[in-house]
Each structure stands twice: as C-alpha cells, then as structure tokens.
mmCIF file of C-alpha atoms and ligand atoms in Angstrom:
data_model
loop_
_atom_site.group_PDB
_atom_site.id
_atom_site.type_symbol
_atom_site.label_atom_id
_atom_site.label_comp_id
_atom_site.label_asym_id
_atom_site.label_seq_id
_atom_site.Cartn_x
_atom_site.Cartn_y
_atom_site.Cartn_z
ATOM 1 C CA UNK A 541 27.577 -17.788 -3.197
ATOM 2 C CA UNK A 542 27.290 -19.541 -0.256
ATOM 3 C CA UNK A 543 23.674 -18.238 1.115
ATOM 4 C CA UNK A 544 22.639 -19.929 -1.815
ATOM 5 C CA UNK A 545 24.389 -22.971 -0.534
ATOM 6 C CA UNK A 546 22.692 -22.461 2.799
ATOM 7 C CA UNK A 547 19.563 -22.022 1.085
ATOM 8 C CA UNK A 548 19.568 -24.866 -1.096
ATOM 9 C CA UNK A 549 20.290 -27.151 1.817
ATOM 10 C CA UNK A 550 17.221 -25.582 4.010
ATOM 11 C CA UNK A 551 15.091 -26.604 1.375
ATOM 12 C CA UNK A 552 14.646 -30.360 2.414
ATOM 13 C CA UNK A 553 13.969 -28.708 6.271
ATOM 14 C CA UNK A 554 12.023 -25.402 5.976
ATOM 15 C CA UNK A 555 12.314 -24.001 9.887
ATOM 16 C CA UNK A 556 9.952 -21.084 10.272
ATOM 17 C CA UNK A 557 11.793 -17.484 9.479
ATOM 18 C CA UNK A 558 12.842 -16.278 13.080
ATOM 19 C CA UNK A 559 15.218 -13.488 13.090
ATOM 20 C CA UNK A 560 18.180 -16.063 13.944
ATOM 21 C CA UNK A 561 17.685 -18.174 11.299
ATOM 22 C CA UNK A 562 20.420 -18.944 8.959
ATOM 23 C CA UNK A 563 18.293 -17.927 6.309
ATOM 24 C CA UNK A 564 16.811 -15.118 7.920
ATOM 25 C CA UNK A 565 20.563 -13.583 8.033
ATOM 26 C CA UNK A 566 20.783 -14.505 3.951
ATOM 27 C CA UNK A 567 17.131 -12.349 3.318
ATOM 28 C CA UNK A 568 18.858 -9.421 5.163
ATOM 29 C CA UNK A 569 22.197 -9.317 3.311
ATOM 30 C CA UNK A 570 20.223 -10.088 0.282
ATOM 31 C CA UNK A 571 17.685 -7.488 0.605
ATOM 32 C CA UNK A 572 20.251 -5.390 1.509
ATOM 33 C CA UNK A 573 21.999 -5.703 -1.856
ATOM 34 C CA UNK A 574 18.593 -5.741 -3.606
ATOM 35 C CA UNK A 575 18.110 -2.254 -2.242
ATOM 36 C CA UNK A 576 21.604 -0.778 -3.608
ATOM 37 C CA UNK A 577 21.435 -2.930 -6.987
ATOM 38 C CA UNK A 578 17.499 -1.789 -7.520
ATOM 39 C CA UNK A 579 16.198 -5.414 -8.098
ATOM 40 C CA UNK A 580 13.293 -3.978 -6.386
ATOM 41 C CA UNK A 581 9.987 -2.860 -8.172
ATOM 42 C CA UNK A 582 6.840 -1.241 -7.641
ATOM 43 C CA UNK A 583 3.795 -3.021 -8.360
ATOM 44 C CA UNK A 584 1.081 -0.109 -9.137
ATOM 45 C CA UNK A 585 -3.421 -1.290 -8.579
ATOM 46 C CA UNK A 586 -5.538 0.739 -9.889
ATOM 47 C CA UNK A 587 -8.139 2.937 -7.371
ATOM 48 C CA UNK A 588 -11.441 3.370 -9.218
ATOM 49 C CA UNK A 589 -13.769 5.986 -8.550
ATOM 50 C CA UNK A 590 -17.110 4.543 -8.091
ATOM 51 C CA UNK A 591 -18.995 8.005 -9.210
ATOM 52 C CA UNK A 592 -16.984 8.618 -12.094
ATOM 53 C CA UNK A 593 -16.065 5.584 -13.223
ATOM 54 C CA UNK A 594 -12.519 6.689 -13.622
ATOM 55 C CA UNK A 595 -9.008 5.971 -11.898
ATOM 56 C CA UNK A 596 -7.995 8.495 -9.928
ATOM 57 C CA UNK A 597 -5.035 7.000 -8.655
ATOM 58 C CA UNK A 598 -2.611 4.086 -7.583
ATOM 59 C CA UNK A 599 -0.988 2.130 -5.095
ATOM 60 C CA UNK A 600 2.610 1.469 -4.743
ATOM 61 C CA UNK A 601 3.102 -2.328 -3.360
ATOM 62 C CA UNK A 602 6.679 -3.708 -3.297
ATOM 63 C CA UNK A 603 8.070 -6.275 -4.932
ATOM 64 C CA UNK A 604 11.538 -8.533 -5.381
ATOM 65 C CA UNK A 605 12.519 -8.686 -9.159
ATOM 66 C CA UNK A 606 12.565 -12.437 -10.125
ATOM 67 C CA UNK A 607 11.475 -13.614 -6.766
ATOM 68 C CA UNK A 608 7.526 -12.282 -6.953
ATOM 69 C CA UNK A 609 6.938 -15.140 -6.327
ATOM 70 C CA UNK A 610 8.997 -16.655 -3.376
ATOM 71 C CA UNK A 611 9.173 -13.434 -1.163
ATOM 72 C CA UNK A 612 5.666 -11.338 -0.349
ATOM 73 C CA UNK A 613 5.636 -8.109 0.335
ATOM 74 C CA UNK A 614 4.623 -8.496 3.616
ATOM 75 C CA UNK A 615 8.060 -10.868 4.294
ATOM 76 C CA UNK A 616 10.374 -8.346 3.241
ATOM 77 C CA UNK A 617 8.841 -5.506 4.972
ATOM 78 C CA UNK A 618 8.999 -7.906 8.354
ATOM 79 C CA UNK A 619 13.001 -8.634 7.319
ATOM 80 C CA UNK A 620 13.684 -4.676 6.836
ATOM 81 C CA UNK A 621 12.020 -3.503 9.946
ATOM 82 C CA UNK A 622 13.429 -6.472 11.578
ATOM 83 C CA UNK A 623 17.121 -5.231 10.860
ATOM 84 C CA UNK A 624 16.994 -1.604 9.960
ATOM 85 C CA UNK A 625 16.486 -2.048 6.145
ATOM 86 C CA UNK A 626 12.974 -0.184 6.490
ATOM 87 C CA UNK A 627 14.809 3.206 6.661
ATOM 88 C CA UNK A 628 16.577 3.147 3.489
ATOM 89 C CA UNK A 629 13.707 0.766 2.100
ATOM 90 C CA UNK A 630 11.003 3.215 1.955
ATOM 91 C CA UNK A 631 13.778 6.327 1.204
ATOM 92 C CA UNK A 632 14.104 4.464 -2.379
ATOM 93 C CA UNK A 633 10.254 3.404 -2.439
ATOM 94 C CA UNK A 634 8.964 7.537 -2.041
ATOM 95 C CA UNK A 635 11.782 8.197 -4.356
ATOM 96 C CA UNK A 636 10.734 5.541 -6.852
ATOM 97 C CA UNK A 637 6.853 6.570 -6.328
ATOM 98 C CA UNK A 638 8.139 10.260 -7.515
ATOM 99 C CA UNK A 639 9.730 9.108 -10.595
ATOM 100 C CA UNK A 640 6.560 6.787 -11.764
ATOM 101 C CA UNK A 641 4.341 9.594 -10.800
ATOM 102 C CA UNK A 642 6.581 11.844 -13.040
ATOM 103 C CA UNK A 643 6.441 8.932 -15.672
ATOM 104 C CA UNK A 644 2.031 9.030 -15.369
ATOM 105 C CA UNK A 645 2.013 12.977 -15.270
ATOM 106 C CA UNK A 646 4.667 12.793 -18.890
ATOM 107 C CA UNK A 647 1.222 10.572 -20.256
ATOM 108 C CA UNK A 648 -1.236 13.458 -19.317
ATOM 109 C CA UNK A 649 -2.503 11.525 -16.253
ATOM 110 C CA UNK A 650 -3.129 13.740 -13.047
ATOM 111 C CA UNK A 651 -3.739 9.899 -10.845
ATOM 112 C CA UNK A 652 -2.272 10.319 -7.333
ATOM 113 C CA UNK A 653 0.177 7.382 -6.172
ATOM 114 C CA UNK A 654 -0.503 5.952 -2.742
ATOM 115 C CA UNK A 655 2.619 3.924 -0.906
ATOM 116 C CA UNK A 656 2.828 2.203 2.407
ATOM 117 C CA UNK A 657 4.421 3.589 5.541
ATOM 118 C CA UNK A 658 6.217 1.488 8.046
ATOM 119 C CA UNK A 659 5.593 2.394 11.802
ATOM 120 C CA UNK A 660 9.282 2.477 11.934
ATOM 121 C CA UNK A 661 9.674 5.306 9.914
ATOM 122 C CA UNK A 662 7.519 7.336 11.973
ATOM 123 C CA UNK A 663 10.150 7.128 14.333
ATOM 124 C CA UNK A 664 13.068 8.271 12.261
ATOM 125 C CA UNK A 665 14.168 11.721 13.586
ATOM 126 C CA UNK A 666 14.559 12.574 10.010
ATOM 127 C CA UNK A 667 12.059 11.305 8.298
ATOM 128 C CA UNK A 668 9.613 14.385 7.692
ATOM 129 C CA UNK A 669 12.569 16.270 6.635
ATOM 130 C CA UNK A 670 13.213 13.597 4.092
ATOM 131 C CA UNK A 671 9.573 14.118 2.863
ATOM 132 C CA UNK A 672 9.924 17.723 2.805
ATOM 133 C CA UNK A 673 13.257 17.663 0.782
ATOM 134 C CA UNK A 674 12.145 15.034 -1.889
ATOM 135 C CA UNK A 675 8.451 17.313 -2.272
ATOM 136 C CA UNK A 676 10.688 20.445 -2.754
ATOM 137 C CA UNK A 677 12.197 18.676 -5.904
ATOM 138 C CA UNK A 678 9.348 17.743 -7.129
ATOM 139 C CA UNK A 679 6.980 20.299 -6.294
ATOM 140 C CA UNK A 680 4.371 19.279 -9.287
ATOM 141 C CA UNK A 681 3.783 15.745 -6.972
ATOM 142 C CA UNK A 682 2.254 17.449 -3.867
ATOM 143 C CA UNK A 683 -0.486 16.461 -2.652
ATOM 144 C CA UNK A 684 -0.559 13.322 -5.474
ATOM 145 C CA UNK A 685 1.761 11.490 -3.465
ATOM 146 C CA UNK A 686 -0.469 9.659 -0.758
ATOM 147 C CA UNK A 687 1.216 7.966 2.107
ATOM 148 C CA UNK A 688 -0.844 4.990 3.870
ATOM 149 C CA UNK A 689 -0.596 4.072 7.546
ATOM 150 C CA UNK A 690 -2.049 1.245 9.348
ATOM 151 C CA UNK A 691 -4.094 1.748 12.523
ATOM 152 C CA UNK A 692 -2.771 -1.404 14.422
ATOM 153 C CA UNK A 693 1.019 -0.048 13.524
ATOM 154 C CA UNK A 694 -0.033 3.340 15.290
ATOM 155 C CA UNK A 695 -1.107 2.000 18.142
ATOM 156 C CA UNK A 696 2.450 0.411 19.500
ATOM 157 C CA UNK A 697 3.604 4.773 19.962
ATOM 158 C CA UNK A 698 0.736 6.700 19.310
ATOM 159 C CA UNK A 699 1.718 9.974 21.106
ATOM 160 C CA UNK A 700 4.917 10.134 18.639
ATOM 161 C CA UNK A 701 2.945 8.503 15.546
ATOM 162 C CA UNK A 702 0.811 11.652 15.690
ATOM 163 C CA UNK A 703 3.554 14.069 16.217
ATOM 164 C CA UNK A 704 5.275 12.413 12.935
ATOM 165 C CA UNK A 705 1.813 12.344 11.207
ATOM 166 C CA UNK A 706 1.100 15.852 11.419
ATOM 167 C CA UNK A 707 4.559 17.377 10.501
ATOM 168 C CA UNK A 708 3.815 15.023 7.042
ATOM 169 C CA UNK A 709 0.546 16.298 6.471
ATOM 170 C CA UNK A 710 1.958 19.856 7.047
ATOM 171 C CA UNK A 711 4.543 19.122 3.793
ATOM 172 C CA UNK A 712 1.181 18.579 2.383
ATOM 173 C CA UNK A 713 1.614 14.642 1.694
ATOM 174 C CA UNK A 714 -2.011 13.230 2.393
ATOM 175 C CA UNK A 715 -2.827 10.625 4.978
ATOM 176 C CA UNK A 716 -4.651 7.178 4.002
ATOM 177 C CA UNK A 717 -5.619 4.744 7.187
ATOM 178 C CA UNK A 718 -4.845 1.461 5.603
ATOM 179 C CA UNK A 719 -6.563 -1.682 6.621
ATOM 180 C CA UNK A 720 -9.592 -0.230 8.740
ATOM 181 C CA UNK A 721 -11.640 -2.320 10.828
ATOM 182 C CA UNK A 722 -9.164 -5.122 10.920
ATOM 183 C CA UNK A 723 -7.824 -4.690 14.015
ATOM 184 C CA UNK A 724 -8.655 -3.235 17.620
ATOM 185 C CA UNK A 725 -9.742 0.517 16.301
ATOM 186 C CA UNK A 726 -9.590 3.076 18.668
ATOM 187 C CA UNK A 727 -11.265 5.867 16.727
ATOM 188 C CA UNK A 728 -10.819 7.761 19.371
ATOM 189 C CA UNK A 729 -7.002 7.744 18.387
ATOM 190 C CA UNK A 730 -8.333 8.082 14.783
ATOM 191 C CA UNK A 731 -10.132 10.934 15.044
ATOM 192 C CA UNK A 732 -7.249 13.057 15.924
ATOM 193 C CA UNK A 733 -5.462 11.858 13.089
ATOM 194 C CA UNK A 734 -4.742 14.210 10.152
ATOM 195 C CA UNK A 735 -6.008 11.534 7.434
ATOM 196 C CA UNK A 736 -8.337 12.419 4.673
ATOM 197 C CA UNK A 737 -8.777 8.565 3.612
ATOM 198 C CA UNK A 738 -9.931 5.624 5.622
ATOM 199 C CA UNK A 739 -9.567 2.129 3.435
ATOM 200 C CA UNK A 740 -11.608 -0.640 4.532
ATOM 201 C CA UNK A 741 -9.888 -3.722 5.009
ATOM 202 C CA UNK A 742 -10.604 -6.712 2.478
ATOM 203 C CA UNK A 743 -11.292 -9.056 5.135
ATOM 204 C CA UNK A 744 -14.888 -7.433 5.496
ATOM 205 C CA UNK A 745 -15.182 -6.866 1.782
ATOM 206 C CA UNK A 746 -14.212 -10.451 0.612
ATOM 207 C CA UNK A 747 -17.878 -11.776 1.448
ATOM 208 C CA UNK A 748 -19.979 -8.999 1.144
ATOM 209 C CA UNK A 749 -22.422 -10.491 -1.227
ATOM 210 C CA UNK A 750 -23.250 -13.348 1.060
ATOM 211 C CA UNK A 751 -22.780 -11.832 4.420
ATOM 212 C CA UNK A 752 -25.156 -9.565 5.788
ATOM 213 C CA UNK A 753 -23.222 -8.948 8.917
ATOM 214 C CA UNK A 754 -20.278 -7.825 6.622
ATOM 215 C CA UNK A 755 -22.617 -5.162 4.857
ATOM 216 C CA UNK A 756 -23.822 -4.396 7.585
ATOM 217 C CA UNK A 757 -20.740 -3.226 8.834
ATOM 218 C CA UNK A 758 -19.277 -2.105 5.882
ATOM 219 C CA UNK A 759 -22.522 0.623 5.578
ATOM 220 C CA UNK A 760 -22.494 1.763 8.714
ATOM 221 C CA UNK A 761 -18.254 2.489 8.223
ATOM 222 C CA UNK A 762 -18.952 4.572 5.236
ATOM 223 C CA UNK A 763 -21.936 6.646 6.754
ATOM 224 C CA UNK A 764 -19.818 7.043 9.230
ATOM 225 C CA UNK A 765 -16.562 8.090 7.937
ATOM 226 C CA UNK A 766 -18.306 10.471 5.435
ATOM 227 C CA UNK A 767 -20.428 12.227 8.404
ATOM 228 C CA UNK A 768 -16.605 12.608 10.066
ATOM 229 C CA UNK A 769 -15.354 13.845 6.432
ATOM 230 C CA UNK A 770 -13.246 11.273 5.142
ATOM 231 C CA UNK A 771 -13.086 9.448 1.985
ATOM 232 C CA UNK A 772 -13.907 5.674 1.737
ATOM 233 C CA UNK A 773 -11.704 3.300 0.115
ATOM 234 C CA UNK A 774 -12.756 -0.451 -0.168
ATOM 235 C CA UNK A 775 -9.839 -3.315 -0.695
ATOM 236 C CA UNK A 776 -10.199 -6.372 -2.050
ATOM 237 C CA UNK A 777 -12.487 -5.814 -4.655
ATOM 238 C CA UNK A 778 -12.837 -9.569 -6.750
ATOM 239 C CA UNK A 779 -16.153 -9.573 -8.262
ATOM 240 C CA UNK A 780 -18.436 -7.272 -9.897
ATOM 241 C CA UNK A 781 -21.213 -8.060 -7.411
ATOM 242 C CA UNK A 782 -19.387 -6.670 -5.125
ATOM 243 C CA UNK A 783 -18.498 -3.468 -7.057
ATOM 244 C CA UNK A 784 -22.174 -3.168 -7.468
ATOM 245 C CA UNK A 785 -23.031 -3.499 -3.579
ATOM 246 C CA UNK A 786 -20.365 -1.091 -2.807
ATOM 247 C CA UNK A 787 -21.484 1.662 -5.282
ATOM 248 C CA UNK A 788 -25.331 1.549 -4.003
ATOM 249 C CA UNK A 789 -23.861 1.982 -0.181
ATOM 250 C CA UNK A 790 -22.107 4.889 -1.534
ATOM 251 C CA UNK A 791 -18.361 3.726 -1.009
ATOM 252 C CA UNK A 792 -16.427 6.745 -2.435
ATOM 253 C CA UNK A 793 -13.636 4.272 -4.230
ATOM 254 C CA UNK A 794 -12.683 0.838 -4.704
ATOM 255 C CA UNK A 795 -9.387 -1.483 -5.345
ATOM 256 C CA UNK A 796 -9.156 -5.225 -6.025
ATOM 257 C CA UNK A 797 -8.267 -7.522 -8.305
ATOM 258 C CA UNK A 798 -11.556 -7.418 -9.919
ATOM 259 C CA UNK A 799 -10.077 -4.090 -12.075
ATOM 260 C CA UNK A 800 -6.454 -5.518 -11.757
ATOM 261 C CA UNK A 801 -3.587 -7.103 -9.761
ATOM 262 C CA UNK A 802 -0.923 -5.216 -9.030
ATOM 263 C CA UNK A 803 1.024 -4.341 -12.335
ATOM 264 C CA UNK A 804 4.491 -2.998 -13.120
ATOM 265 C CA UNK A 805 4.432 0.227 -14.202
ATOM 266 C CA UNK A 806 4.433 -0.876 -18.454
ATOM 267 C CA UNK A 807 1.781 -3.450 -17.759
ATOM 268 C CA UNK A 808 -0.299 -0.961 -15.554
ATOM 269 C CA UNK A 809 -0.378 1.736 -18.931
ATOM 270 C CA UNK A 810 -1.220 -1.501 -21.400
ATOM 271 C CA UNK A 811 -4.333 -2.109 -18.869
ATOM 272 C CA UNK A 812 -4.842 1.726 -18.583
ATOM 273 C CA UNK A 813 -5.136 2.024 -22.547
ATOM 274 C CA UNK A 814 -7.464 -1.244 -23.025
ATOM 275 C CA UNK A 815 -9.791 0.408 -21.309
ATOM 276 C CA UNK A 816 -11.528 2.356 -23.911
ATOM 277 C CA UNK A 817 -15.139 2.322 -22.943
ATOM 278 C CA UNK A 818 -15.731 1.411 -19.122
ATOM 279 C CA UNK A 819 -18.901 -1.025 -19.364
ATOM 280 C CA UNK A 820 -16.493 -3.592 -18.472
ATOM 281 C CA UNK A 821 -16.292 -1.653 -15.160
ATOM 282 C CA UNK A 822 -19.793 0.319 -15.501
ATOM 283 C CA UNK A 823 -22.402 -0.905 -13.227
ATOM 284 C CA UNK A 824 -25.040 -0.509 -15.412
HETATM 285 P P1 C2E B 1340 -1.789 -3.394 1.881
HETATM 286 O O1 C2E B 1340 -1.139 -2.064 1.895
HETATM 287 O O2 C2E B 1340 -3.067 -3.527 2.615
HETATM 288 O O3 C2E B 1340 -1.947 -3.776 0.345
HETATM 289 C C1 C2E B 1340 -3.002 -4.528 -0.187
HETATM 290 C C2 C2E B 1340 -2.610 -5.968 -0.418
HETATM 291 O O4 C2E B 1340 -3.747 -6.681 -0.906
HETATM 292 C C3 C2E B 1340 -1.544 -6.142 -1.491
HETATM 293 O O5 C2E B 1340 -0.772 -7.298 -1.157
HETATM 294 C C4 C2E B 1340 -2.369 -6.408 -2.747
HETATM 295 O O6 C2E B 1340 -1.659 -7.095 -3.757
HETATM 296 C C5 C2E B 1340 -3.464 -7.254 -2.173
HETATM 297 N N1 C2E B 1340 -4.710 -7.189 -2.948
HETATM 298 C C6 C2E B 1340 -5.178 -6.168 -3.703
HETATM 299 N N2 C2E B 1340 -6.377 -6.463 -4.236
HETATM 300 C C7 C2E B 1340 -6.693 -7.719 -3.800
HETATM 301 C C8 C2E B 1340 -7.825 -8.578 -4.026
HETATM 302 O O7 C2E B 1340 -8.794 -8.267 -4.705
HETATM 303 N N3 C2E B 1340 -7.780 -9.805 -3.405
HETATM 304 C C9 C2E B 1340 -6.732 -10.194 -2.635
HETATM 305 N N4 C2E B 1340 -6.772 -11.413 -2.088
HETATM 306 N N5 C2E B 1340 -5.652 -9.401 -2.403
HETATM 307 C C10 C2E B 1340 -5.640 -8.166 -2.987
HETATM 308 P P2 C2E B 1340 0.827 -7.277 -1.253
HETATM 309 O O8 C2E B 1340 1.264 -6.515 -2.449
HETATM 310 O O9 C2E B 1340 1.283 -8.696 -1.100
HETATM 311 O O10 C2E B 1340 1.237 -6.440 0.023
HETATM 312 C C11 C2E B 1340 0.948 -6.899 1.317
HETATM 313 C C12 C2E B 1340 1.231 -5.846 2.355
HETATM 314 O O11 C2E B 1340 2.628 -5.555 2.402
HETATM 315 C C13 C2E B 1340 0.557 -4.488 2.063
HETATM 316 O O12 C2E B 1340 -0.796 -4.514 2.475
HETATM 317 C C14 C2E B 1340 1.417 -3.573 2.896
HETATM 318 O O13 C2E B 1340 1.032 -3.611 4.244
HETATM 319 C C15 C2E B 1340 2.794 -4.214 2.761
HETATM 320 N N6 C2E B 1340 3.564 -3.500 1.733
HETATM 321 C C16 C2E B 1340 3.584 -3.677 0.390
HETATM 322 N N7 C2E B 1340 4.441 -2.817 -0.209
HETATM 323 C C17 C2E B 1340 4.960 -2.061 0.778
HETATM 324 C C18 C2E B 1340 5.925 -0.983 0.831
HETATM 325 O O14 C2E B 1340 6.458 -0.503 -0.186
HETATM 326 N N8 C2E B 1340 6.233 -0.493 2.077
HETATM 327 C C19 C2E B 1340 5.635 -0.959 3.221
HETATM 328 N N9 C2E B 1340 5.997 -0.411 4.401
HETATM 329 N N10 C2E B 1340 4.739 -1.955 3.213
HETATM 330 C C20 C2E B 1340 4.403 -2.493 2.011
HETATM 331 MG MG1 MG B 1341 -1.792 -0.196 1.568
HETATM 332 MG MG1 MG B 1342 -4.636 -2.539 3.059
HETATM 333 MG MG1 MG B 1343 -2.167 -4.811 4.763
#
C-alpha cells in the first residue's frame, strides 16, 4: 500500500521518528492493524533461581512478527503510548500471557509469567477491573501472573500510580519494580509500594566482574532490599562470571542472555527440555 511507498522512499533520508513524521503516522496505523490481525508475539526469558538452580518463571517481552528485527520493543511501546495503542496493546499482551501460562501449566510447569506495564495504563479508569475480570477466568493463574513497573514511569503521577498499584495487588497480581537503580530512585516512593520484587537494572550488572563500584552497589541493593523483604532480580545476565558473583552476594534470581534470549513460546520449551542436567548453569 502506499505507507510502504512512503516508507520505501524515507529510506534514502531516515529523519528521526517524531510523532509527526510521515512514518511515524504509518507505525501507528500499522501497529494498529498488527494488534487486530495478531502479528504480534511474546518473546518469553527464562528467570533462574540462583538457590535452586531451577526456573521459576518468565518474562513476557513484545515483539512484531517478521519485523524482530526492524522495530524494538521499546519503539512500539513509545508509538502505542504515543497514540493510544497502549490500552488495547497490553489488554491483548495480559490476555496472551494467560493463554501461554495456560499452555506451561498443560506441560506440568507451575513457572510464573512476568509482563511489562505501561505508566499509561495505570491511568486507565478501567484498568484494574480489566485485571480483575481476566483473573476471574482464569482463576488457576493468580498470583503466577507478575506485572512489572518501572520506577522512573511512576514517578511522572505517583499519587494515582499507587492508588492503581494497590487495587492490582488486591486482585492478587504481584508487583515487580523493573529496572532499579537506573534512574532517580526515590525509595521513599518505593517503600510504599505494594511490590514483592525489585529487578536490578542491567546497566549495573553488565560489568560486574570488572567493576568494583558496580558490586559494590549491586551488594549493598540486595542486603538492602532483602532487610526491607523483597526479592532480588538481576537483568542482564551474559556471562557465567557473573552468575557466579551474583550467587555468592546472595541475589535471589537472575535473567540474561547468558541462560537465553528471549524465545517464542516453542523455542522457549525446546531450551526448557535441553536442559537435562543443570551443570551448564550450576556454579559449581
Ligand atoms: P525490560 O522490561 O527491562 O526488559 C529487558 C530487556 O533487556 C529486553 O529487551 C530483553 O530482551 C533485554 N535483555 C535480556 N537479557 C539481556 C542481556 O543479557 N543482555 C542485554 N543486552 N539485553 C538483555 P526488549 O525485549 O528489547 O524490551 C525492551 C523494553 O521494552 C523492556 O525492558 C520493556 O520496558 C519494554 N517492553 C517489552 N515488551 C513490553 C510489553 O509487552 N509491554 C510494555 N509496556 N513494555 C514492554
Ligand atoms: Mg521488564
Ligand atoms: Mg528491566
Ligand atoms: Mg527496560
């Protein structure tokens, strides 16, 4: 059709993405057929428990059938907040999450599924009532269906980001904080939050092994969020050095590509079943 006349043509000039962008207008009618024609997927990475050895669960990261490659996830989330998409976006991603979860529990797994929430949906008048009607179908999925927040994202309405928080977490859907220590924390904000998970945020776990600032940081985190009672994710787990490190400061999970990239669902139980004996993954 003729956005991909448009789009051919920006090719030779490649103007950043604003929201007024010729282009920009083709993502949004694009998306928004990608939405109601479900050429979108979810990606599921494996969360490893570093005491057990064993995944407990996954997380849910978006992607665009046949264009993996040319649009991130982080693009089309900016595109569907940008023009409203994010409602019915994440409607079909929870929905989507439920069925895979339904898919892993068919297999005799019990592994929760994390996905990310948009600010945006906070806001939505309806959204905990969503939450609550899709739990009440599936009743089996409560708490196994983990919903992750950033802390930067809360901080643009935190009053009402609470309010919406703690309606979720009283439909029993549990609360991840997603990208810790990347931004301006105010853990006096985070405190008051109903989360039971804090993740720390790759950019302090990508250099661990040859930082000392970094561990430094990254211990005091996780004696930190344990003394306050939650449990401590790392992200952006590459190398087994760094699994290592990460186990002996007592890090309560990890996620990276070191186990895996992000999968779709048939690759993720092909991965799940070559792991017979878990020295590839075993410390020691
Ligand atoms: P996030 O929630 O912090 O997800 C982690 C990102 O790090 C993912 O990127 C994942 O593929 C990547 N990652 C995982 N392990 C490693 C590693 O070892 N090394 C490196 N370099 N990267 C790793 P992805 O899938 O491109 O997603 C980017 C962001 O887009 C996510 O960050 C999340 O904020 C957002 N996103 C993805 N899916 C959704 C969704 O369904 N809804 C919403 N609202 N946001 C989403
Ligand atoms: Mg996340
Ligand atoms: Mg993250
Ligand atoms: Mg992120």
């Amino acid at each position: 059709g003729s956005g991909r006349a448009i789009e051919r043509g920006l090719a030779f000039y490649k103007p950043s993405r604003d929201s007024y962008s010729a282009d920009r207008l083709t993502l949004v009618s694009e998306l928004r057929h990608a939405i109601d024609n479900n050429e979108l997927a979810l990606y599921l990475q494996p969360k490893l428990a570093l005491a057990t050895r064993e995944i407990i669960g996954f997380e849910a990261l978006l992607r665009w059938r046949g264009r993996e490659q040319s649009v991130f996830a982080d693009e089309i989330i900016a595109v569907a907040e940008q023009s409203g998409l994010i409602k019915p976006l994440t409607r079909w991603v929870i929905s989507e999450a439920l069925k895979l979860r339904e898919q892993l529990v068919e297999l005799g797994s019990s592994a929760s599924i994390a996905v990310n929430i948009s600010p945006n949906n906070l806001r939505e008048p309806d959204f905990a009532l969503f939450v609550r009607q899709q739990m009440k179908q599936h009743p089996s999925h409560l708490g196994s269906i983990i919903f992750e927040v950033t802390e930067t994202s809360m901080m643009q309405d935190p009053a009402n980001s609470l309010k919406a928080l703690n309606s979720l977490n009283q439909a029993g859907i549990p609360l991840s904080i997603d990208d810790f220590g990347s931004g301006y924390s105010s853990l006096s904000y985070i405190k008051q939050l109903p989360a039971k998970e804090i993740k720390i945020d790759r950019s302090l776990i990508t250099d661990l092994s040859d930082r000392k600032e970094d561990r430094v940081i990254v211990q005091t985190t996780i004696n930190m969020c344990h003394s306050l009672g939650y449990t401590v994710v790392a992200e952006g787990v590459e190398d087994e050095a760094t699994l290592n490190l990460l186990a002996e400061m007592g890090c309560d999970q990890i996620q990276g590509y070191f186990l895996t990239r992000p999968l779709p669902y048939e690759e993720i139980i092909e991965w799940l079943a070559d792991q017979p004996c878990r020295s590839r993954i075993s410390a020691s």
